[in-house]
Short mmCIF file of C-alpha atoms in Angstrom, two decimals:
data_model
loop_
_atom_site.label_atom_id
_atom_site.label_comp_id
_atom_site.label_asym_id
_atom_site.label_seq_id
_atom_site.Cartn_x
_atom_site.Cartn_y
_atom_site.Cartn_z
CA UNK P 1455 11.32 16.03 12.95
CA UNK P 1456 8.16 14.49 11.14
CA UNK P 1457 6.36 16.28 9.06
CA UNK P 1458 3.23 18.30 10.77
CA UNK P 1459 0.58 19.99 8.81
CA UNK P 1460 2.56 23.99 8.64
CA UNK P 1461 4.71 21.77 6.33
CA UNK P 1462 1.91 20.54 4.55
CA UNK P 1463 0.90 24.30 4.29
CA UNK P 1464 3.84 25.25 3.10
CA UNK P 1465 4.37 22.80 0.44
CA UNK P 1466 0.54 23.42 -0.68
CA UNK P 1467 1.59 27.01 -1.21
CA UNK P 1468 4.49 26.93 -2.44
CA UNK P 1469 2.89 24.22 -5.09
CA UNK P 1470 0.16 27.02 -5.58
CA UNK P 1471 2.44 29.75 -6.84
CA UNK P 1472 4.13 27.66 -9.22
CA UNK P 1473 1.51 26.72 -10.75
CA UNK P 1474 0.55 30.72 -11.20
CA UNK P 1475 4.46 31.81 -12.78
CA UNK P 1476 4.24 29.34 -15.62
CA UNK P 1477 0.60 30.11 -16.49
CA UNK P 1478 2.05 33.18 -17.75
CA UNK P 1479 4.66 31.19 -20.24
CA UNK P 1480 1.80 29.38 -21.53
CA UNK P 1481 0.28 32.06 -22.67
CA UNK P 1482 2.78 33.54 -24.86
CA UNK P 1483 4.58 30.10 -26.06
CA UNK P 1484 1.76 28.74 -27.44
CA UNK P 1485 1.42 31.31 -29.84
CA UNK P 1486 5.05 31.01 -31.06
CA UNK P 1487 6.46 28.98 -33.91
CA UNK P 1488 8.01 25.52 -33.31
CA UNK P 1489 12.20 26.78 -32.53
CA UNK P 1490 14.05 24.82 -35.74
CA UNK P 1491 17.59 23.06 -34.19
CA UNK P 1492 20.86 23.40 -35.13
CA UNK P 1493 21.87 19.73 -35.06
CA UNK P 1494 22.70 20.15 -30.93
CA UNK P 1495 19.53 19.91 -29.81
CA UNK P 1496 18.43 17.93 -27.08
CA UNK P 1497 14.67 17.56 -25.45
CA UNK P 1498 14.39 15.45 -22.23
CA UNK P 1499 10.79 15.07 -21.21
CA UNK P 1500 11.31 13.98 -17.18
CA UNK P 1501 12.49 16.09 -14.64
CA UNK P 1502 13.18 12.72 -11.77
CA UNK P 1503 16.53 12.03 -10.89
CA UNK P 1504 17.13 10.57 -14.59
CA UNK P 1505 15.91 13.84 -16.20
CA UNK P 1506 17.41 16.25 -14.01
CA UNK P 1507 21.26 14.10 -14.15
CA UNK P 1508 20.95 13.87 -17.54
CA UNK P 1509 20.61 17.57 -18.70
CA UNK P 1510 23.25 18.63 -16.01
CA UNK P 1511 25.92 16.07 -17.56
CA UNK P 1512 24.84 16.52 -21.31
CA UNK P 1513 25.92 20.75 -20.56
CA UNK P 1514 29.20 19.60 -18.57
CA UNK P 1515 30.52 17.53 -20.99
CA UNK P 1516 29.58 19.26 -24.22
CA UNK P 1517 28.11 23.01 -23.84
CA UNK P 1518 27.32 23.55 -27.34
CA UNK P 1519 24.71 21.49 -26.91
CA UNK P 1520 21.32 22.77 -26.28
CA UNK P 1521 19.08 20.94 -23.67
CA UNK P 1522 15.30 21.76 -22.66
CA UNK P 1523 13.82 19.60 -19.81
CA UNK P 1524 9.93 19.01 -19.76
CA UNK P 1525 8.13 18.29 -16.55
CA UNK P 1526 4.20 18.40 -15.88
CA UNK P 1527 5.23 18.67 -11.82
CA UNK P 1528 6.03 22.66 -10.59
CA UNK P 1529 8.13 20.98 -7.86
CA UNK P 1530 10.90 18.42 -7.70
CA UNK P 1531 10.37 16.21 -4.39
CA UNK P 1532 12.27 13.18 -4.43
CA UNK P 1533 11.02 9.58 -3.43
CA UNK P 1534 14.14 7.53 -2.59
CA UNK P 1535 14.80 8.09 1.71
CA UNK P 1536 10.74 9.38 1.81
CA UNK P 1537 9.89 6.43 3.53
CA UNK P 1538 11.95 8.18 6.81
CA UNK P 1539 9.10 10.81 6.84
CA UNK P 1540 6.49 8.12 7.33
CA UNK P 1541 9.12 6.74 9.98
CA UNK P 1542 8.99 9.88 11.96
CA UNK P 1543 13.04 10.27 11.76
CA UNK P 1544 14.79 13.29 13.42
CA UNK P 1545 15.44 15.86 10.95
CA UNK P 1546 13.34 14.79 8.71
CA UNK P 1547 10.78 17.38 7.09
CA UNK P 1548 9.44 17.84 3.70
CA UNK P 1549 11.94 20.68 2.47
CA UNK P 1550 14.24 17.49 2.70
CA UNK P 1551 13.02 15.82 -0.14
CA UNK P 1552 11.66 19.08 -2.29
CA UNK P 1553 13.96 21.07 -4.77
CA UNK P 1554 12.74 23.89 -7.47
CA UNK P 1555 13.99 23.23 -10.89
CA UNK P 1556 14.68 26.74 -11.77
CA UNK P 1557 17.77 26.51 -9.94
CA UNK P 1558 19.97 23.72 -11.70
CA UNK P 1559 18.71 25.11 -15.26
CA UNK P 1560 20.10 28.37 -14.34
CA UNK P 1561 23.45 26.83 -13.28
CA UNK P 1562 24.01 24.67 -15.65
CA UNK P 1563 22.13 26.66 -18.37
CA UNK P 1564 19.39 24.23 -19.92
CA UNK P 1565 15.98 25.36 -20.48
CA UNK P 1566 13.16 24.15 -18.17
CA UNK P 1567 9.82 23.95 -19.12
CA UNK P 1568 6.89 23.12 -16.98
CA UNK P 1569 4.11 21.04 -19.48
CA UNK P 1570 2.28 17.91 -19.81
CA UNK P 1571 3.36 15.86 -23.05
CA UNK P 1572 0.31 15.51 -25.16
CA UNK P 1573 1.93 13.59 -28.21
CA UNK P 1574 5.32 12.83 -29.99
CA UNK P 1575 6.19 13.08 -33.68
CA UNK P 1576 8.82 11.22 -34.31
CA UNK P 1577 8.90 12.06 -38.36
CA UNK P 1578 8.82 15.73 -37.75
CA UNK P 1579 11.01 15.65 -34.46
CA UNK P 1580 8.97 17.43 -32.22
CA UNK P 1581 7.27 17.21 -28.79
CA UNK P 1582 3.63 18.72 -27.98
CA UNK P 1583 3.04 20.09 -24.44
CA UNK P 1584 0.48 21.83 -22.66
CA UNK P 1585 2.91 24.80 -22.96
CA UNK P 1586 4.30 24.46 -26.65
CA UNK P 1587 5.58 22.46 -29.50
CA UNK P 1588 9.61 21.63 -29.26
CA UNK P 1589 11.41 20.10 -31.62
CA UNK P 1590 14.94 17.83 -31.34
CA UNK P 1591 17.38 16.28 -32.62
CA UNK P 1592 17.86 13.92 -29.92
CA UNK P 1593 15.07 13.22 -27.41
CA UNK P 1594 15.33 11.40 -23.80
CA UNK P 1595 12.81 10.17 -22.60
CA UNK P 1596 12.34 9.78 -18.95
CA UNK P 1597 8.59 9.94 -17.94
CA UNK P 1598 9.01 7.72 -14.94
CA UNK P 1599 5.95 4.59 -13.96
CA UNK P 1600 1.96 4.88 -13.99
CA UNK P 1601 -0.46 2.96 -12.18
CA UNK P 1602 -2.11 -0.10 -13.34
CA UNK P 1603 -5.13 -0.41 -11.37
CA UNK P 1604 -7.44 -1.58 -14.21
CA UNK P 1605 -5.17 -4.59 -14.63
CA UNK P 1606 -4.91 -5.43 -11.39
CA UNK P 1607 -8.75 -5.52 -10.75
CA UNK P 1608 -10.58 -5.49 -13.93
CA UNK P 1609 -14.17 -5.71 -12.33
CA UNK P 1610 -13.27 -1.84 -10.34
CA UNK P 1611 -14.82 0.85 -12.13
CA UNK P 1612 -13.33 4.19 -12.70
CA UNK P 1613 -15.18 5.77 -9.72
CA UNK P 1614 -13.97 2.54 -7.81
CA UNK P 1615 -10.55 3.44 -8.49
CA UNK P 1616 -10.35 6.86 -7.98
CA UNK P 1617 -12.03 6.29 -4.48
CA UNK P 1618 -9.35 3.50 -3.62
CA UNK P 1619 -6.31 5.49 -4.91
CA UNK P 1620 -7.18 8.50 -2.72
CA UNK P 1621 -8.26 6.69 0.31
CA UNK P 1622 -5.49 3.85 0.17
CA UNK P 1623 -2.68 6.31 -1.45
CA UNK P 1624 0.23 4.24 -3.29
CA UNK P 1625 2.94 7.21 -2.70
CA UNK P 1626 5.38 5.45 -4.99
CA UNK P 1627 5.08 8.15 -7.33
CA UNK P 1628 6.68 11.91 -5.70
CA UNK P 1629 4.02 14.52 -4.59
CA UNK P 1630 0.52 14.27 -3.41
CA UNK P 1631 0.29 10.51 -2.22
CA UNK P 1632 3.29 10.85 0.35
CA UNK P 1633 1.41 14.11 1.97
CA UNK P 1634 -1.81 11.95 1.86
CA UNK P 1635 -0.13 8.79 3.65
CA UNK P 1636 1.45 10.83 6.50
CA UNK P 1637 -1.40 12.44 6.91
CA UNK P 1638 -3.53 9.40 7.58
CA UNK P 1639 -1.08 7.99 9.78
CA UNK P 1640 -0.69 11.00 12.01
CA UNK P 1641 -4.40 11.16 12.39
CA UNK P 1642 -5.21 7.55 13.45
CA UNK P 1643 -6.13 5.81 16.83
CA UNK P 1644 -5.02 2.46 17.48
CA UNK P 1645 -5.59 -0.01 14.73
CA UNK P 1646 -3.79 -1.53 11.88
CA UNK P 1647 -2.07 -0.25 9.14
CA UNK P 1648 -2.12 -2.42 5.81
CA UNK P 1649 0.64 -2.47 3.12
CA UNK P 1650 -0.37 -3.99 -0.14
CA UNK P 1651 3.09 -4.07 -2.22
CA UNK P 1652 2.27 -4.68 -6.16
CA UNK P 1653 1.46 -8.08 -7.10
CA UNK P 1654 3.68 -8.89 -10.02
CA UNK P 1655 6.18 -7.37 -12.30
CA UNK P 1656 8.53 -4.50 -12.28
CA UNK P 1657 7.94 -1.96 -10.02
CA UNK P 1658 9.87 1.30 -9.00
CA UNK P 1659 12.50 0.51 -6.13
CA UNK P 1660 11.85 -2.56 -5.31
CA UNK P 1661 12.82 -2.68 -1.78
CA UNK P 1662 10.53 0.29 -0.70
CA UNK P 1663 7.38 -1.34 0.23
CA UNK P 1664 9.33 -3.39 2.86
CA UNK P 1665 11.34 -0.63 4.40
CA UNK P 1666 8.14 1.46 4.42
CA UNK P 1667 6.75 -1.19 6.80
CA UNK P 1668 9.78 -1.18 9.20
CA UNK P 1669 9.24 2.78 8.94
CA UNK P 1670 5.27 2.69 9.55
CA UNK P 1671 6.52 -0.15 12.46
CA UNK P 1672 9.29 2.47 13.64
CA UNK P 1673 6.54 5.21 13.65
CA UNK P 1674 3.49 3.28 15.62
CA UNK P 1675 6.44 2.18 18.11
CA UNK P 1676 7.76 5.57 18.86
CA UNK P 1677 4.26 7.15 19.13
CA UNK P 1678 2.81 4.43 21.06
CA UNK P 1679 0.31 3.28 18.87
CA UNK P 1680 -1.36 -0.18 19.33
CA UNK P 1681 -2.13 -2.26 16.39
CA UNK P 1682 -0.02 -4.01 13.79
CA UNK P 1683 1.89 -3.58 10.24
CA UNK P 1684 0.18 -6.33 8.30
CA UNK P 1685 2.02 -6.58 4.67
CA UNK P 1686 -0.66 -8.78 2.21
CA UNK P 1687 2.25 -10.10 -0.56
CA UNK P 1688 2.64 -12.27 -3.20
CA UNK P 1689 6.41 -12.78 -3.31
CA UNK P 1690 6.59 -15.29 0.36
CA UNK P 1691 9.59 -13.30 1.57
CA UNK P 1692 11.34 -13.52 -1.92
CA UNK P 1693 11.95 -9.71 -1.88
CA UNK P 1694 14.49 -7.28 -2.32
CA UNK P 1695 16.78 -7.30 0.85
CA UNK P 1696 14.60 -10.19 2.01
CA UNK P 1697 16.67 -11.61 4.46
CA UNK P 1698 18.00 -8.54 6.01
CA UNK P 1699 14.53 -7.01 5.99
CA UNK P 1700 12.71 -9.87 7.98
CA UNK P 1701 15.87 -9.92 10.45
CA UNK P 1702 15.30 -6.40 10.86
CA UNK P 1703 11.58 -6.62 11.13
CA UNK P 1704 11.57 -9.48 13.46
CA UNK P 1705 14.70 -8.15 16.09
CA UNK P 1706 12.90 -4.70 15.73
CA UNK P 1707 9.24 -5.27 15.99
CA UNK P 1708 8.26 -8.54 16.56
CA UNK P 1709 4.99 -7.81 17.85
CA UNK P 1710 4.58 -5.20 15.48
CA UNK P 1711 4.90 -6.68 11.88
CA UNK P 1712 2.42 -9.32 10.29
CA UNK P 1713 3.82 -10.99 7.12
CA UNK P 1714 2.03 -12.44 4.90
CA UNK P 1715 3.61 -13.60 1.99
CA UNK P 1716 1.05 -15.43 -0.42
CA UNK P 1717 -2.39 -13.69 -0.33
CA UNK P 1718 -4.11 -11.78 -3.44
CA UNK P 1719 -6.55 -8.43 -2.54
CA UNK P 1720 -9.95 -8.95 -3.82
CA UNK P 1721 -11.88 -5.73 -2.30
CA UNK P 1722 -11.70 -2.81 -0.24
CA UNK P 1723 -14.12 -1.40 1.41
CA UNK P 1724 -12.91 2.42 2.19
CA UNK P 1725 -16.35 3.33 3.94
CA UNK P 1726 -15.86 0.72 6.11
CA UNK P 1727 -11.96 0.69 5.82
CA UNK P 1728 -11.89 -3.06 5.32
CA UNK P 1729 -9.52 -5.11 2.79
CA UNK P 1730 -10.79 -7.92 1.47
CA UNK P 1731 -8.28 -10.71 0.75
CA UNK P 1732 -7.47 -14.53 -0.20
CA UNK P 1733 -4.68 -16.29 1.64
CA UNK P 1734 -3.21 -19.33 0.09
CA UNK P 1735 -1.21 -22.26 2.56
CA UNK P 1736 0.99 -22.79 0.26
CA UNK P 1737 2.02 -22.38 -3.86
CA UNK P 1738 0.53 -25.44 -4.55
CA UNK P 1739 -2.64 -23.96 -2.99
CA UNK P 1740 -5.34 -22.67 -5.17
CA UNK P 1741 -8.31 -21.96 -4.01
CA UNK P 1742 -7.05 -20.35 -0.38
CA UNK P 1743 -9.25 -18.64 2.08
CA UNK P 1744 -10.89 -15.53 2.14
CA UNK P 1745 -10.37 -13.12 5.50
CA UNK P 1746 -11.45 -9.63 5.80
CA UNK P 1747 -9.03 -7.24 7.61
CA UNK P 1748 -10.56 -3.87 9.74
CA UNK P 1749 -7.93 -0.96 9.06
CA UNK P 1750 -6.84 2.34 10.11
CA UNK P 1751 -4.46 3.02 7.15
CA UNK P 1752 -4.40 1.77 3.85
CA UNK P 1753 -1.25 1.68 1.55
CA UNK P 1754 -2.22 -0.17 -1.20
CA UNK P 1755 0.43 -0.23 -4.31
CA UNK P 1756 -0.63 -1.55 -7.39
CA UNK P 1757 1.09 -3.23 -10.13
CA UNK P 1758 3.04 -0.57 -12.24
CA UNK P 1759 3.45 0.09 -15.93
CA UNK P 1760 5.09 2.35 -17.77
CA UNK P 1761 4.23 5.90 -18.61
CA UNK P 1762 1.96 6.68 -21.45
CA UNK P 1763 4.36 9.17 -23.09
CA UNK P 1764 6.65 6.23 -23.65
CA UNK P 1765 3.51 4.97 -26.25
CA UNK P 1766 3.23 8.57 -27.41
CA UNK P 1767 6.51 8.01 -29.19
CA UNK P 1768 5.33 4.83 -31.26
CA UNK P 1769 8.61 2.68 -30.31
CA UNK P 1770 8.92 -0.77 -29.76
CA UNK P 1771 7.73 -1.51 -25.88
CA UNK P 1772 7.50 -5.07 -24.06
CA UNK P 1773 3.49 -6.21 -22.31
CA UNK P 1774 3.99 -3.35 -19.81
CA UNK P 1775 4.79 -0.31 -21.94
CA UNK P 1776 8.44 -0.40 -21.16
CA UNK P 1777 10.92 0.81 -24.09
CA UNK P 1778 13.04 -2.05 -25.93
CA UNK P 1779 16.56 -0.78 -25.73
CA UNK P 1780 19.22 -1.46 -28.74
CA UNK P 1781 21.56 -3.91 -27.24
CA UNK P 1782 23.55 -2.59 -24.12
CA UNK P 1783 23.18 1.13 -24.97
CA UNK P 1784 20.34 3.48 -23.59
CA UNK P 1785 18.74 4.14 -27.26
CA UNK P 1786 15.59 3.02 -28.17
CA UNK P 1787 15.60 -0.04 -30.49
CA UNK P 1788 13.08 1.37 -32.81
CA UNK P 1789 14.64 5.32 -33.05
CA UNK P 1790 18.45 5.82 -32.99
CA UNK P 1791 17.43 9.65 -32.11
CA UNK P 1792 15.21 8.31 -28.85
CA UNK P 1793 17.33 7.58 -25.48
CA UNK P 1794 15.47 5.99 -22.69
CA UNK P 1795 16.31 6.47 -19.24
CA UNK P 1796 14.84 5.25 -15.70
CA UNK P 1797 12.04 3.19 -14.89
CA UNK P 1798 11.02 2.83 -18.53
CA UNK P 1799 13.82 0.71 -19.69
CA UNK P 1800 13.86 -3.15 -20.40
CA UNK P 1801 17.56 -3.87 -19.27
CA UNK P 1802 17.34 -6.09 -15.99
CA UNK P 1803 18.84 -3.49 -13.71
CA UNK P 1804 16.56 -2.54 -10.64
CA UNK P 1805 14.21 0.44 -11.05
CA UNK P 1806 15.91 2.54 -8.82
CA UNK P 1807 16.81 6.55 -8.03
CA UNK P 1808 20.89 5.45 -8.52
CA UNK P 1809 20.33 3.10 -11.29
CA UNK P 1810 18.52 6.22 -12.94
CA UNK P 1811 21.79 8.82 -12.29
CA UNK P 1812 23.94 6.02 -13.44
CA UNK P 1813 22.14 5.00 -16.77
CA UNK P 1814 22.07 9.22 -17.16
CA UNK P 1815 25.52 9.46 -17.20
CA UNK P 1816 26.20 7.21 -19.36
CA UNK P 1817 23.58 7.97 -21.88
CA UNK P 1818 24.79 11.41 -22.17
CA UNK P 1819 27.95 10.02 -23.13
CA UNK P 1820 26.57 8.09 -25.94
CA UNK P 1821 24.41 10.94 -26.73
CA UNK P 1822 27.44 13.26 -26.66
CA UNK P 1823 29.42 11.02 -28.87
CA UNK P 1824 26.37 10.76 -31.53
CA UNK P 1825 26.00 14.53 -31.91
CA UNK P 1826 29.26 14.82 -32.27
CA UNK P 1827 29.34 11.84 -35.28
CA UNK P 1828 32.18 9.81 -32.92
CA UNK P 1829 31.62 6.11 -32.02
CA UNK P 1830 31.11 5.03 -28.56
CA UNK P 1831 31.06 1.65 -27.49
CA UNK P 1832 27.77 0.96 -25.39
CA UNK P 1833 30.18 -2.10 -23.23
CA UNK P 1834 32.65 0.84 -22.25
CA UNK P 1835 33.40 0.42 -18.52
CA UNK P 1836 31.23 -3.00 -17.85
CA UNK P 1837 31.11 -4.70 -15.84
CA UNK P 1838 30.01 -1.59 -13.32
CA UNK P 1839 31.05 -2.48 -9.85
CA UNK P 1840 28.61 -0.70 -7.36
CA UNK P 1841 26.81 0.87 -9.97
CA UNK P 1842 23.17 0.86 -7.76
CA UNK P 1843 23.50 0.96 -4.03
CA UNK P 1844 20.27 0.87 -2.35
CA UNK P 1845 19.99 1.69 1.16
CA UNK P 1846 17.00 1.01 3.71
CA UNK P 1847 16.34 2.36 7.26
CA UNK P 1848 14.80 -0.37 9.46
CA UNK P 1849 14.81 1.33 12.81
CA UNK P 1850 15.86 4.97 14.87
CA UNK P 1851 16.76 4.11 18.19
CA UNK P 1852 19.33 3.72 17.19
CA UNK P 1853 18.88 4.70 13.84
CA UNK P 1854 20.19 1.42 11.77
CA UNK P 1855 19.51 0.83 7.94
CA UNK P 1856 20.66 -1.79 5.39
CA UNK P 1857 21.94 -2.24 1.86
CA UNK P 1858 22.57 -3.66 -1.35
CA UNK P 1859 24.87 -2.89 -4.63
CA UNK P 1860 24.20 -4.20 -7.66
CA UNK P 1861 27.33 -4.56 -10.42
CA UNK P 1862 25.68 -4.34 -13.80
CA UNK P 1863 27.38 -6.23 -16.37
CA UNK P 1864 26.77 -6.94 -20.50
CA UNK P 1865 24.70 -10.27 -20.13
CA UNK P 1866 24.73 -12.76 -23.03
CA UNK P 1867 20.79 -12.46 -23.48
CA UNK P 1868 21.66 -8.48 -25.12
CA UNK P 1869 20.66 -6.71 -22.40
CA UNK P 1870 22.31 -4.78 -18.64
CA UNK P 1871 22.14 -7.06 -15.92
CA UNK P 1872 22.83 -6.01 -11.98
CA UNK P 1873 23.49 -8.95 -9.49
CA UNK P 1874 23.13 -8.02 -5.82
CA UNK P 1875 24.74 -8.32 -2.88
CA UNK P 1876 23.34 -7.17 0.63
CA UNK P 1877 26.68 -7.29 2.64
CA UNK P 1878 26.27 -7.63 6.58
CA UNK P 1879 28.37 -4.17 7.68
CA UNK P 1880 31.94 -4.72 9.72
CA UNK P 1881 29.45 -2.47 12.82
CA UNK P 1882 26.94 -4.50 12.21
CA UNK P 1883 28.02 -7.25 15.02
CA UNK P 1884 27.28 -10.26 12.45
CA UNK P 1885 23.61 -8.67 11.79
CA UNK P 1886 22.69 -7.09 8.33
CA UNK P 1887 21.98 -3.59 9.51
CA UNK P 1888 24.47 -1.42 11.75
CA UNK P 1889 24.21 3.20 12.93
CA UNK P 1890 27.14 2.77 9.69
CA UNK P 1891 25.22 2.08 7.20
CA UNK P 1892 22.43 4.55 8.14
CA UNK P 1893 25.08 7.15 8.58
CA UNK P 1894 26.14 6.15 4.94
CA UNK P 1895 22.01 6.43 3.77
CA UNK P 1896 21.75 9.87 5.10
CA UNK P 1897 25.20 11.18 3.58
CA UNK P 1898 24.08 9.21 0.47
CA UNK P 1899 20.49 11.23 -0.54
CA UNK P 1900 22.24 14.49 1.17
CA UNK P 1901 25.09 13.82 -1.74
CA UNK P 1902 22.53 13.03 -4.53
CA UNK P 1903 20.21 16.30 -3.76
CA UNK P 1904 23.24 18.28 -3.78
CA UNK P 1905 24.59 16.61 -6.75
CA UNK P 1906 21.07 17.99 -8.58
CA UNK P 1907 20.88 21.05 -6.96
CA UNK P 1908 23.67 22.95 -5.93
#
């Protein structure tokens, strides 16, 4: 079942009283003194699947240890499998993807704390919030991606890009955006839809712009809609899952789905709810030729960087804010007492919700052994066989989806690497997508929610 707007009621209200019981712990923390630590103390400022992993395994293996989790969201909703909402799948709603973080912290007794980061000291040890000071002995940090529209189109003012982002919602990020995309898309007529995946450099799960299109195609199919998916890339079907994804897409919806693999968005026009666009023949190409595109729904994804709170801290970053890591472990290269987990490390391992569990677990080990004053060897284990898998849905009648595992290894350049392989399934009848492997993504995100919060 897709979700219809009592959901988006629900979700509104439910975000409404949580913001109302922590006003009340703002209040009174503010006014207390900054808690000194007793050498076990552990601050993880994140509450995604990193976060959340993290301050469950840190208590399991070692419960002398004290761990507070900060979060500026009041709700958990998870991204990975939210493209099946846009899809329409059955059974399919937004309490699947939605958790309250109350509920782990009380099982596995770690504090959580619902705050924005405002700055880090790393000389004193302590973390400013919106809701308090905290101070450490070891601090993760977690913070997840932010959007980099000003690089992507320097010449947009701010009121430029606060109209696009709201009319043309990214919904890479959990929350708002996803609620905001659905709703657009239940509301049009016939038309087109437009993805705009981001133009260049790492971004958060890299296959999800493309299975979002064989979702949006899956939805406009099943509801009759008339008009097309048109995807305006840069990357000319050198993508995550490429092959399997344009098998998918053309088997699927061939009438449906518009590729277009080497274009660069100029404009958009959200009055008139035209894109603006050069398409280039070829690489060698450079001046191209400029079309403009009439469309219903705009999901236009920018180019990502990391999140500010990784600057807050003052250690060493790459061009795009993300944290330089010492060697194969998950500590920051600049701070031995600063772990970095998720989206905002440099290791060439894909962005994604199980790279973020896995690089957890394994931090807390290190962390666990560093507290502790034992030595832990950051190549333990590697290489990691299976250490990501990503799946995809592609279509729901039958309801088929596709994969890919990464083994992450200790690569002679100093840093994680993953290598991929998207298998084609023994079900699959020689194609890359078989009802097995969606079977498997289901029982995979059911695991993982459980896994967080039960």
């Amino acid at each position: 079942m897709a979700m219809n707007r009592r959901d988006t009621f629900k979700l509104a209200g439910a975000a409404a009283a949580a913001v109302a019981m922590p006003s009340i712990a703002i209040a009174s923390e503010k006014k207390a003194d900054v808690k000194k630590t007793n050498g076990r103390s552990v601050v993880i400022v994140g509450g995604g699947f990193g976060g959340l992993t993290m301050a469950k395994a840190l208590r399991k293996k070692d419960k002398s240890i004290e761990v507070t989790v900060i979060e500026k969201n009041n709700i958990f909703m998870a991204c990975p499998f939210s493209n099946t909402l846009l899809g329409g799948l059955d059974g399919v709603s937004l309490d699947t993807f939605v958790g309250d973080y109350y509920q782990p912290a009380a099982k596995y007794g770690y504090s959580f704390v619902q705050a924005t980061v405002t700055a880090i000291d790393r000389k004193a040890k302590t973390v400013t919030t919106t809701n308090g000071d905290f101070a450490y002995d070891i601090l993760v940090l977690s913070p997840g991606i932010a959007y980099d529209y000003e690089g992507q189109f320097p010449a947009w003012s701010k009121e430029k890009i606060a109209e696009v982002s709201q009319a043309c919602p990214s919904a890479l990020m959990p929350g708002n955006e996803h609620i905001a995309l659905k709703r657009q898309l239940e509301d049009m007529d016939d038309g087109n839809v437009i993805i705009v995946p981001p133009a260049m450099g790492k971004y958060r799960c890299p296959p999800a712009p493309y299975e979002r299109t064989a979702m949006v195609a899956n939805y406009m199919k099943n509801e009759g809609i008339n008009g097309k998916v048109i995807v305006l890339d840069t990357r000319n079907g050198k993508f995550a899952k490429g092959a399997a994804f344009k098998e998918s897409w053309d088997e699927l919806f061939p009438d449906i789905i518009e590729y277009k693999g080497l274009t660069e968005v100029t404009d958009i026009d959200v009055s008139a709810k035209t894109i603006t666009y050069t398409e280039f023949a070829d690489a060698d190409d450079e001046k191209g030729v400029s079309k403009t595109e009439k469309y219903e729904v705009c999901n236009l994804i920018p180019i990502n960087k990391c999140s500010p709170v990784i600057a807050m801290a003052g250690i060493e970053v790459n061009g795009a804010g993300y944290a330089m890591m010492d060697g194969y472990s998950f500590k920051s290269k600049t701070d031995s007492n600063i772990y970095v987990v998720g989206d905002a490390v440099t290791h060439a391992i894909p962005p994604s919700g199980q790279t973020a569990i896995w690089a957890a677990n394994r931090a807390a080990g290190q962390i666990v052994a560093q507290i502790n004053k034992q030595v832990s060897d950051p190549k333990e284990g590697l290489p990691a066989r299976a250490a990501n898998v990503c799946y995809s849905m592609v279509g729901s009648k039958p309801e088929e989806a596709i994969m890919v595992t990464h083994t992450f290894s200790a690569d002679p350049s100093g840093k994680l690497k993953g290598k991929g392989h998207v298998p084609k399934p023994k079900d699959g009848g020689g194609k890359f997508r078989s009802k097995g492997t969606a079977k498997a993504t289901r029982e995979w995100f059911g695991g993982v929610m459980r896994e967080l919060f039960s």
